Coordinates of C-alpha atoms and ligand atoms in Angstrom, one line a residue:
M1 CA 0.0 0.0 0.0
N2 CA 1.3 3.5 -0.9
I3 CA 0.1 6.1 1.6
L4 CA 0.4 9.9 1.5
G5 CA 0.4 11.3 5.1
I6 CA -0.5 14.9 5.9
E7 CA -0.1 16.5 9.3
S8 CA -1.1 20.1 10.3
S9 CA -2.4 19.9 13.8
C10 CA -0.1 22.4 15.4
D11 CA 2.8 24.5 14.1
D12 CA 4.5 22.0 11.7
T13 CA 3.2 21.4 8.2
A14 CA 4.2 17.9 7.2
A15 CA 3.8 15.4 4.4
A16 CA 5.2 11.9 4.0
V17 CA 5.1 9.0 1.5
L18 CA 5.0 5.5 2.9
T19 CA 5.3 2.5 0.6
P20 CA 5.7 -1.2 1.3
E21 CA 9.5 -0.6 1.2
G22 CA 9.2 2.0 4.0
V23 CA 9.2 5.8 4.3
Q24 CA 10.2 7.3 1.0
S25 CA 10.0 11.0 2.2
N26 CA 9.2 12.8 5.4
I27 CA 9.0 16.5 4.8
I28 CA 8.5 18.9 7.8
S29 CA 8.0 22.6 7.3
S30 CA 8.3 24.2 10.8
Q31 CA 6.8 27.6 11.5
L32 CA 9.4 30.0 12.9
V33 CA 6.9 32.9 13.2
H34 CA 5.8 31.9 16.7
E35 CA 9.3 32.2 18.3
A36 CA 8.9 35.9 18.8
Y37 CA 5.7 35.4 20.8
G38 CA 7.0 32.7 23.2
G39 CA 4.3 30.3 22.1
I40 CA 2.1 29.3 19.2
V41 CA -0.3 31.9 17.9
P42 CA -3.2 29.9 16.4
E43 CA -4.2 32.4 13.7
L44 CA -0.6 32.7 12.4
A45 CA -0.3 28.9 12.5
S46 CA -3.4 28.4 10.2
R47 CA -2.1 31.0 7.8
A48 CA 1.4 29.5 7.6
H49 CA -0.1 26.0 7.0
H50 CA -2.2 27.4 4.2
K51 CA 0.8 29.0 2.6
T52 CA 3.0 25.9 2.7
I53 CA 0.8 22.9 2.5
S54 CA 0.6 22.5 -1.2
R55 CA 4.4 22.9 -1.6
T56 CA 5.1 20.5 1.3
V57 CA 2.9 17.7 -0.2
Q58 CA 4.4 18.2 -3.6
Q59 CA 7.9 18.0 -2.1
A60 CA 7.0 14.7 -0.3
L61 CA 5.8 13.2 -3.6
D62 CA 8.8 14.5 -5.5
Q63 CA 11.3 13.2 -3.0
A64 CA 9.6 9.8 -2.9
D65 CA 9.6 9.8 -6.7
R66 CA 5.9 9.0 -6.7
S67 CA 2.9 10.6 -8.3
L68 CA -0.4 11.2 -6.5
S69 CA -2.1 8.7 -8.8
Q70 CA 0.1 6.0 -7.3
M71 CA -1.3 6.6 -3.8
D72 CA -3.7 4.0 -2.4
A73 CA -4.9 6.3 0.4
I74 CA -4.4 9.8 1.9
A75 CA -4.1 9.8 5.7
V76 CA -4.7 13.1 7.4
T77 CA -4.6 14.3 11.0
Q78 CA -8.2 14.7 12.2
G79 CA -7.3 15.9 15.7
P80 CA -6.6 16.8 18.4
G81 CA -5.0 20.1 17.7
L82 CA -5.7 23.7 16.8
M83 CA -9.0 23.9 14.9
G84 CA -7.8 26.3 12.3
S85 CA -4.6 24.4 11.6
L86 CA -6.5 21.1 11.4
L87 CA -9.0 22.5 9.0
V88 CA -6.2 23.5 6.6
G89 CA -4.8 20.0 6.4
L90 CA -8.2 18.3 6.4
S91 CA -9.6 20.5 3.7
F92 CA -6.5 20.0 1.5
A93 CA -6.6 16.3 2.0
K94 CA -10.3 16.0 1.2
G95 CA -9.8 18.1 -2.0
L96 CA -6.9 15.9 -3.1
A97 CA -8.8 12.7 -2.3
L98 CA -12.0 13.8 -4.0
A99 CA -10.4 15.2 -7.1
N100 CA -8.2 12.1 -7.6
G101 CA -10.5 9.4 -6.4
I102 CA -8.2 8.3 -3.6
P103 CA -9.6 6.9 -0.4
L104 CA -9.3 9.1 2.7
V105 CA -8.3 8.0 6.2
G106 CA -8.6 10.3 9.3
V107 CA -6.0 9.8 11.9
N108 CA -5.8 10.6 15.6
H109 CA -2.6 12.6 16.2
I110 CA -1.8 11.1 19.6
D111 CA -2.4 7.6 18.4
A112 CA -0.1 8.4 15.5
H113 CA 2.7 9.4 18.0
M114 CA 2.3 5.9 19.5
Y115 CA 2.2 4.1 16.2
A116 CA 5.3 6.0 15.1
N117 CA 7.0 3.1 16.8
F118 CA 5.8 0.8 14.0
V119 CA 7.3 2.9 11.1
S120 CA 10.6 1.1 11.2
Q121 CA 9.7 -2.0 13.2
P122 CA 6.8 -4.4 12.8
P123 CA 3.9 -3.9 15.3
V124 CA 4.1 -5.8 18.6
Y125 CA 1.3 -6.4 21.1
P126 CA 0.6 -6.1 24.0
F127 CA 2.5 -3.0 25.1
V128 CA 2.5 -0.1 27.4
C129 CA 3.2 3.3 25.7
L130 CA 4.2 6.6 27.3
T131 CA 3.4 9.4 24.9
V132 CA 5.0 12.7 25.9
S133 CA 4.6 15.7 23.6
G134 CA 4.0 19.4 23.8
G135 CA 0.2 18.8 23.9
H136 CA -0.2 15.4 25.6
T137 CA 1.0 13.1 28.3
R138 CA -0.6 9.8 28.2
L139 CA 0.0 6.2 29.4
V140 CA -1.7 3.5 27.4
H141 CA -2.0 -0.2 27.6
A142 CA -2.7 -1.7 24.2
E143 CA -3.6 -5.4 23.7
A144 CA -4.4 -5.2 19.9
P145 CA -4.4 -2.7 17.1
F146 CA -6.6 0.3 18.0
S147 CA -7.8 -1.5 21.1
Y148 CA -6.2 0.2 24.1
K149 CA -7.0 1.4 27.6
V150 CA -5.8 4.8 28.8
L151 CA -4.1 4.2 32.1
G152 CA -3.3 7.8 32.9
R153 CA -3.0 11.2 31.5
T154 CA -2.0 14.7 32.7
R155 CA -4.6 16.6 34.7
D156 CA -3.1 19.9 33.6
D157 CA 0.0 20.7 31.6
A158 CA 1.6 18.2 29.2
A159 CA 5.3 17.2 29.9
G160 CA 6.5 19.2 26.9
E161 CA 4.3 22.1 27.8
A162 CA 5.9 22.1 31.3
F163 CA 9.4 22.2 29.7
D164 CA 8.4 25.0 27.4
K165 CA 6.6 27.1 30.1
I166 CA 9.3 26.6 32.6
G167 CA 11.8 27.6 29.9
K168 CA 10.0 30.8 29.4
I169 CA 10.1 31.5 33.1
L170 CA 13.9 30.9 33.0
G171 CA 14.2 33.3 30.0
L172 CA 14.8 30.6 27.4
S173 CA 13.3 30.8 23.9
Y174 CA 10.4 28.7 22.7
P175 CA 10.2 25.7 22.5
A176 CA 12.6 25.3 25.5
G177 CA 12.5 21.5 25.9
P178 CA 15.6 20.8 23.8
E179 CA 17.5 23.7 25.3
I180 CA 16.7 22.7 28.9
D181 CA 17.8 19.2 27.9
R182 CA 21.1 20.5 26.6
L183 CA 21.8 22.7 29.6
A184 CA 20.8 20.0 32.0
Q185 CA 23.6 17.7 30.8
G186 CA 26.1 20.1 32.4
G187 CA 24.2 20.5 35.7
D188 CA 23.5 18.7 39.0
P189 CA 20.0 17.2 39.1
S190 CA 20.0 17.3 42.9
F191 CA 20.8 21.1 43.0
H192 CA 17.3 21.9 44.0
D193 CA 14.4 19.6 44.9
F194 CA 11.5 20.7 42.8
P195 CA 8.1 19.1 43.5
K196 CA 7.4 15.7 41.8
A197 CA 3.6 15.7 41.8
M198 CA 1.7 12.5 42.4
L199 CA 4.9 10.5 42.4
G200 CA 3.8 7.9 45.0
E201 CA 0.3 7.1 43.7
G202 CA -1.5 6.0 40.5
L203 CA -0.8 6.6 36.9
E204 CA -2.0 10.2 36.4
F205 CA 0.3 13.2 36.0
S206 CA 0.3 16.8 37.0
F207 CA 2.9 19.4 36.0
S208 CA 1.3 22.8 36.7
G209 CA 2.5 22.8 40.4
L210 CA 6.1 22.4 39.3
K211 CA 5.7 25.3 36.9
T212 CA 4.4 27.5 39.8
S213 CA 7.2 26.3 42.1
V214 CA 9.9 27.3 39.5
L215 CA 8.2 30.7 39.1
Y216 CA 8.4 31.3 42.9
Y217 CA 11.9 30.0 43.0
V218 CA 13.0 32.4 40.2
Q219 CA 11.3 35.3 41.9
E220 CA 12.9 34.5 45.2
K221 CA 16.4 33.9 44.0
G222 CA 16.6 36.7 41.3
K223 CA 17.8 36.9 37.7
A224 CA 21.5 36.9 38.4
F225 CA 21.4 33.8 40.5
V226 CA 19.2 32.0 38.0
E227 CA 21.6 32.9 35.1
A228 CA 24.6 31.8 37.1
N229 CA 23.0 28.5 38.0
M230 CA 21.1 27.8 34.8
E231 CA 22.6 24.4 34.1
N232 CA 21.9 23.2 37.7
I233 CA 18.3 24.6 37.6
C234 CA 17.6 23.0 34.2
A235 CA 19.0 19.7 35.5
S236 CA 16.8 19.9 38.6
V237 CA 13.7 20.7 36.5
S238 CA 14.4 17.8 34.2
E239 CA 14.9 15.6 37.1
A240 CA 11.5 16.5 38.5
I241 CA 9.7 15.9 35.2
T242 CA 11.5 12.8 34.0
S243 CA 11.5 11.0 37.3
V244 CA 7.7 11.2 37.5
L245 CA 7.4 10.0 33.9
A246 CA 9.8 7.1 34.5
V247 CA 8.2 6.1 37.9
K248 CA 4.7 5.9 36.3
L249 CA 5.9 4.0 33.3
R250 CA 7.6 1.5 35.6
R251 CA 4.4 1.2 37.6
A252 CA 2.3 0.7 34.5
V253 CA 4.6 -2.0 33.1
K254 CA 4.5 -3.8 36.4
E255 CA 0.8 -3.6 36.8
T256 CA 0.0 -4.8 33.3
G257 CA 2.8 -7.4 33.1
V258 CA 3.6 -6.5 29.5
E259 CA 7.0 -7.4 28.0
V260 CA 7.3 -4.4 25.7
M261 CA 7.2 -0.7 26.5
L262 CA 7.1 2.1 23.9
L263 CA 8.1 5.8 24.2
A264 CA 6.5 8.3 21.9
G265 CA 6.2 12.1 21.3
G266 CA 8.7 15.0 21.1
V267 CA 9.8 14.7 24.8
S268 CA 11.0 11.2 24.2
A269 CA 14.1 12.9 22.7
N270 CA 15.0 14.0 26.3
S271 CA 18.3 12.4 27.3
M272 CA 17.5 12.2 31.0
L273 CA 14.2 10.6 30.3
R274 CA 15.8 8.1 28.0
N275 CA 18.4 7.2 30.6
K276 CA 15.8 6.6 33.2
V277 CA 13.5 4.6 30.9
E278 CA 16.4 2.5 29.8
K279 CA 17.1 1.7 33.4
V280 CA 13.4 0.7 33.9
S281 CA 13.8 -1.6 30.8
R282 CA 17.0 -3.2 32.3
D283 CA 15.5 -3.5 35.8
L284 CA 12.3 -5.2 34.7
G285 CA 13.8 -7.1 31.7
V286 CA 11.3 -5.5 29.4
E287 CA 12.0 -4.5 25.8
L288 CA 12.1 -0.7 25.2
R289 CA 11.2 0.7 21.8
V290 CA 11.7 4.4 20.9
P291 CA 11.1 5.7 17.4
P292 CA 14.0 7.4 15.6
I293 CA 13.9 11.1 16.5
E294 CA 12.5 12.3 13.2
Y295 CA 9.4 10.2 14.0
C296 CA 9.2 11.4 17.6
T297 CA 8.4 15.0 17.0
D298 CA 5.5 16.0 14.9
N299 CA 5.8 14.4 11.4
A300 CA 3.6 12.9 8.7
A301 CA 5.3 9.5 8.5
M302 CA 3.5 8.6 11.8
I303 CA 0.2 9.8 10.2
A304 CA 0.9 7.6 7.2
I305 CA 1.7 4.5 9.2
T306 CA -1.4 5.0 11.3
G307 CA -3.5 5.5 8.2
K308 CA -2.0 2.3 6.7
L309 CA -3.0 0.3 9.9
K310 CA -6.5 1.7 9.6
A311 CA -6.8 1.2 5.9
M312 CA -5.7 -2.5 6.3
R313 CA -8.7 -2.8 8.6
G314 CA -10.9 -1.2 5.9
E315 CA -11.5 1.9 8.1
Y316 CA -11.8 4.6 5.5
D317 CA -13.5 8.0 5.8
G318 CA -15.7 10.1 3.5
P319 CA -15.8 13.8 2.6
D320 CA -17.8 14.4 5.8
L321 CA -14.7 13.7 8.0
K322 CA -14.7 16.3 10.7
P323 CA -11.8 17.8 12.7
F324 CA -11.8 17.6 16.5
A325 CA -9.8 20.0 18.6
R326 CA -9.9 18.0 21.8
L327 CA -10.0 14.3 22.3
E328 CA -13.1 14.6 24.5
S329 CA -15.0 16.7 22.0
R330 CA -14.9 13.9 19.4
Ligands
KG4_1 O1 5.6 15.8 19.6 P1 5.9 17.2 19.4 O2 6.8 17.5 18.3 O3 4.7 18.1 19.3 C1 3.5 17.9 19.9 O4 2.6 17.1 19.4 O5 3.3 18.6 20.9 O6 6.5 17.6 20.8 C2 7.1 18.9 21.0 C3 7.5 19.1 22.4 C4 7.8 20.5 22.8 O7 7.2 20.8 24.0 C5 9.3 20.4 23.0 O8 9.8 21.3 24.0 C6 9.5 19.0 23.5 O9 8.6 18.2 22.7 N1 10.9 18.5 23.3 C7 11.7 18.2 24.4 C8 12.9 17.8 23.8 N2 12.8 17.8 22.4 C9 11.5 18.2 22.2 N3 11.5 18.3 25.7 C10 12.5 17.9 26.5 N4 13.7 17.5 26.0 C11 13.9 17.4 24.7 N5 15.1 17.0 24.2
ZN2 ZN1 2.4 15.8 18.3

């Protein structure tokens, strides 16, 4: 099956071509316009998607050396995400599908992060997956394709959102996750003991208390102190976030008894998280899978693989396919 994947849920316009031989192209056009605002401006995101989507899709086809007529399905992100951004990708995909008589498949963006693990490796069940991105933090127990139970999710900020918002408080530019990760590698994680919410119980997450705690800490210590100790503070913040993630993943694996755990989403690039999760894998003797980094952050190859898995089950959509901004609003 040849699949064209299209992703536009947030601030990356992406298109990819997946064939039986693997991913032939994975084009990502990132929007730099938001950096000056310290966060994503939805209206600007939609406009930027609109400007680049046609070019991005064409580039994906060109690089894959395939034409649209060779595609067996078009997979597109249906949600969750920014409504205006989703509408651009969805309308574009519907137009392409209708005009060329190609079947359409709507894809859930968070599921796609999880199934990104199956882009380069064959699917394996059952598994526990920790998905950590800028918009979502979710622990899932899957027993079969598209049959899973959500074990826990965040009650407030997502893990990536926590990194980004705390980075803003520390004076770092958006998105701050990768920069905090880099700085943390030169710092002492035990420099300051930031709160690790809900560490001892259950499988839910909460990161907004940590954000407030860092804000008070910065206000109390002052700018000069923060700048002089940036590496140590970043290491301590990373320690707080990643230890909660790793502890809950360990608990979920133990409770479900699975032999495979998956990591997914942009935050799975975090080096401290990777170290901790690798230790969980060694301690419990459980296989750990993490997608290559280009499939961890927002991309369309993950949309294409999820679309393929749905298409193989005969799950196609029509021109009435609707976007959904939040999972719950579906
Ligand atoms: O999956 P993704 O590209 O987009 C969403 O679906 O949200 O994730 C982006 C998030 C951002 O919050 C970014 O700061 C975070 O992933 N991120 C990281 C790292 N690389 C990306 N956070 C911590 N450490 C990293 N190395
Ligand atoms: Zn994402």
